[in-house]
Coordinates of C-alpha atoms in Angstrom, one line a residue:
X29 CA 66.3 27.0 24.6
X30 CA 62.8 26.9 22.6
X31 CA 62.4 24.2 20.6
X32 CA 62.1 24.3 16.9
X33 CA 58.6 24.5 15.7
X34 CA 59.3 23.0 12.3
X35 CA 60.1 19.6 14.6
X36 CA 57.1 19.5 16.5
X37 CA 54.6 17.0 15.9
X38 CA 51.3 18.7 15.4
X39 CA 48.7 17.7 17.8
X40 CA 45.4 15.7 16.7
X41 CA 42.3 18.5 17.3
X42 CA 38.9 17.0 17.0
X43 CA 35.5 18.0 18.1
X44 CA 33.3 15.7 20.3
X45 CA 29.4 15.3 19.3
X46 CA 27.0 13.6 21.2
X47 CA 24.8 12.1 19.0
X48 CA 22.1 11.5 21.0
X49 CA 21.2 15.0 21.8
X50 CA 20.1 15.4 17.9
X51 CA 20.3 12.2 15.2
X52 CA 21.3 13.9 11.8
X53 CA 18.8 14.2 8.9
X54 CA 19.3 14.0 5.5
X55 CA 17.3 16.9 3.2
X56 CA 17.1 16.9 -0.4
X57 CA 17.9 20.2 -2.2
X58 CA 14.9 22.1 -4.0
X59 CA 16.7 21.3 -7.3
X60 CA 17.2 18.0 -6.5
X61 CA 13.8 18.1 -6.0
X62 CA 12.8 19.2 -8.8
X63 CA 14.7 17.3 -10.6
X64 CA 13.3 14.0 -9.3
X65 CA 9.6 15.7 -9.3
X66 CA 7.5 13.3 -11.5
X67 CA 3.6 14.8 -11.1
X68 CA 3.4 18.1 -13.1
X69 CA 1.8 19.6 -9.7
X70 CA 4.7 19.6 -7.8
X71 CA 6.8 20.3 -10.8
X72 CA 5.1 23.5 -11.0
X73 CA 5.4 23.8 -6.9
X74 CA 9.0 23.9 -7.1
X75 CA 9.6 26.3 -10.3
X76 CA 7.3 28.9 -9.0
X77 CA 9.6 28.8 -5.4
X78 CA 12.7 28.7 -7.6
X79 CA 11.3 32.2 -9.5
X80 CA 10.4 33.5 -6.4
X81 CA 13.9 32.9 -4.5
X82 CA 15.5 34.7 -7.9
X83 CA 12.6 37.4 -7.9
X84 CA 13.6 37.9 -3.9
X85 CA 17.6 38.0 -5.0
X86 CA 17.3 40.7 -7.6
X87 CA 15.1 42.7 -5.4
X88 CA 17.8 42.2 -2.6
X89 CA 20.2 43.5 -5.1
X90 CA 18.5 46.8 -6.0
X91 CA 19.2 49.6 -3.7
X92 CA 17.2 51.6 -6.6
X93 CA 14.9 51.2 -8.9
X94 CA 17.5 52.7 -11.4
X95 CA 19.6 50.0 -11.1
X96 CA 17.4 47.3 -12.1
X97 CA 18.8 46.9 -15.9
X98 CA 22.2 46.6 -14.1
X99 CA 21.4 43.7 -11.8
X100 CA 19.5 41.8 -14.3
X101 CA 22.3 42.0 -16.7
X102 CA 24.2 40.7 -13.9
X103 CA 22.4 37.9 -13.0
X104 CA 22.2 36.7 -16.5
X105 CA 25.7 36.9 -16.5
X106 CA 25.9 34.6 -13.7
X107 CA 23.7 32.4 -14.6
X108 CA 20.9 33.1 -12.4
X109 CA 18.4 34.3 -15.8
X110 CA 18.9 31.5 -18.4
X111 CA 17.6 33.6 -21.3
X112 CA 16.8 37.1 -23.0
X113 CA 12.9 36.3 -23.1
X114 CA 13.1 35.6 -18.9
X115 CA 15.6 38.2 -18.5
X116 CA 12.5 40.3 -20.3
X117 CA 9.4 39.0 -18.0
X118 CA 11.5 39.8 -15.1
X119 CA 11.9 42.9 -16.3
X120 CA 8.8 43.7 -17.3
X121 CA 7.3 42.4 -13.7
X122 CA 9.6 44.4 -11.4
X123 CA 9.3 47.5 -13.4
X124 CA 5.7 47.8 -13.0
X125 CA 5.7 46.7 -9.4
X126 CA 8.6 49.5 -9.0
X127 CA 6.0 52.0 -10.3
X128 CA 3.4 51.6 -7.4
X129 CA 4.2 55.0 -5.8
X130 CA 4.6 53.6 -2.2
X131 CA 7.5 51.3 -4.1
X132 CA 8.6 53.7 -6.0
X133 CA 9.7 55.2 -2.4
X134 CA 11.4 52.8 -1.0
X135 CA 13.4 52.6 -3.8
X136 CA 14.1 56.3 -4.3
X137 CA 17.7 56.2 -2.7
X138 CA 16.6 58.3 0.1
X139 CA 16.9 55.8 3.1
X140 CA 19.3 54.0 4.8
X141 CA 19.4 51.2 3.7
X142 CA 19.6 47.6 5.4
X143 CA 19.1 44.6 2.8
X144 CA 19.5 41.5 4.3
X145 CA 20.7 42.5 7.6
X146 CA 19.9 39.9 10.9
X147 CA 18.7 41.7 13.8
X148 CA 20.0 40.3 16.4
X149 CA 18.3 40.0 20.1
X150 CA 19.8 38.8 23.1
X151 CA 16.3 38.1 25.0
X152 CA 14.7 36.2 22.1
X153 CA 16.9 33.1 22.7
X154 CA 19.7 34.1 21.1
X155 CA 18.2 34.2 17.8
X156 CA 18.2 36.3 14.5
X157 CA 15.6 37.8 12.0
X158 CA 16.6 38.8 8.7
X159 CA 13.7 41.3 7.4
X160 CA 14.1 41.5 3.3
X161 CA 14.1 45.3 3.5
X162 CA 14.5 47.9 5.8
X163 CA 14.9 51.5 5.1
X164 CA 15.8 54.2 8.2
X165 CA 15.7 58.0 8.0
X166 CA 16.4 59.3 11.3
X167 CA 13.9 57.9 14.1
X168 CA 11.4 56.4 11.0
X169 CA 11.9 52.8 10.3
X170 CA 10.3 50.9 7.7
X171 CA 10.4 46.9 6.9
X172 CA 9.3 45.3 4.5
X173 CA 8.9 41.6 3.6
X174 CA 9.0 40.1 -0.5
X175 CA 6.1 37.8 -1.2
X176 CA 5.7 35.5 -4.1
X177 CA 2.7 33.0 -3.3
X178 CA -0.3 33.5 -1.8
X179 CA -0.8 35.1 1.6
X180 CA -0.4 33.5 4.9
X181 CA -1.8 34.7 8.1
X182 CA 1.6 34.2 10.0
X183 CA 3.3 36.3 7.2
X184 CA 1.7 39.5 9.3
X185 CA 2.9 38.2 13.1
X186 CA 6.5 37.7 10.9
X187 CA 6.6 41.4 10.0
X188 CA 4.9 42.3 13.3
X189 CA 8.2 40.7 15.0
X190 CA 10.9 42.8 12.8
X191 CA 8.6 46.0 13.7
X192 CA 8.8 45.1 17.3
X193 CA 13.1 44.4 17.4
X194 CA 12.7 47.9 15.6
X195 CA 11.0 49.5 18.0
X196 CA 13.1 48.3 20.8
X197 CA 16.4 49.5 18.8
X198 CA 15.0 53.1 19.5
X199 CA 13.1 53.3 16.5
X200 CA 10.4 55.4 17.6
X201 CA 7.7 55.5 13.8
X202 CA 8.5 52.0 12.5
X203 CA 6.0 50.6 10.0
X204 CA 6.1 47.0 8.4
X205 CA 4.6 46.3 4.8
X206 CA 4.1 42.8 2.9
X207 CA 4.4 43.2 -0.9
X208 CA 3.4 40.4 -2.6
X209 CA 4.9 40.9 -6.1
X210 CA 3.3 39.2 -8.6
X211 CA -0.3 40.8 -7.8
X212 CA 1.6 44.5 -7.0
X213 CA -0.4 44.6 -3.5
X214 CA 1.0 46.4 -0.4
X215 CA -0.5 45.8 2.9
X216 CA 0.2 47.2 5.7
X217 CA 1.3 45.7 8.8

């Protein structure tokens, strides 16, 4: 005879952690950050990373450059653009960057298309990459990487990495761009 489940006393499950492998940190938020920010400097600092983490999310958003009316009206709906007049820099800002004709490209429609995706590698420890863009047409892969500040050396040996996972996926013409945004420059990789 089985017994009746509805009579069983659930059992306790809990999770052991040794806390001496890794102490725990505390880390405040960028917007609490901001919020607490009292020298305009770093004010400033922490509004131009928030604009460029929304910049990064619409362009994540847009398979095409057609549908960037669309995802702004979205955002705005959600919350992410505050008002009409930002709503209308934004706009302004990705349309003309969308009009570089090596942009304009990428955003045709005519690639695969991978926003967002982790590449995952067994012999890199384990760990994942997430590239920001990466378009495929048969054995041609392209990556490419949003910018927003000014740019770093390491920002090169970061798209150098996704071009190299690429390339051992069977990729066999894989090219890697940076595309800093605000001043519409490509560089190759």
């Amino acid at each position: 005879k089985k017994p009746n489940p509805f009579l069983t006393r659930p059992q306790a499950h809990f999770q052991k952690f040794n806390y001496h492998e890794r102490s725990p940190q505390f880390r405040q938020s960028r917007s609490l950050r901001r919020f607490l920010a009292n020298e305009e400097g770093e004010l400033q600092t922490l509004e131009n990373i928030a604009r460029g983490e929304l910049l990064h999310e619409l362009l994540s958003r847009l398979r095409t450059g057609n549908e960037l009316q669309r995802e702004l009206r979205k955002m705005q709906l959600e919350g992410l653009i505050a008002t009409d007049k930002e709503r209308a820099g934004i706009e302004k800002l990705i349309t003309r960057a969308l009009a570089n004709p090596t942009a304009a490209d990428w955003f045709s429609g005519r690639y695969k298309l991978y926003n967002e995706c982790a590449i995952l590698d067994a012999s890199d420890s384990k760990e994942s990459r997430r590239p920001d863009r990466v378009m495929t047409e048969g054995e041609k892969a392209i990556v490419v990487d949003f910018k927003f500040g000014t740019p770093r050396s390491y920002y090169k040996k970061q798209v150098q990495g996704y071009m190299d996972k690429l390339k051992r996926m069977g990729y066999t013409q894989v090219s890697g761009y940076l595309w800093y945004i605000y001043n519409n420059n490509i560089e190759e990789v």
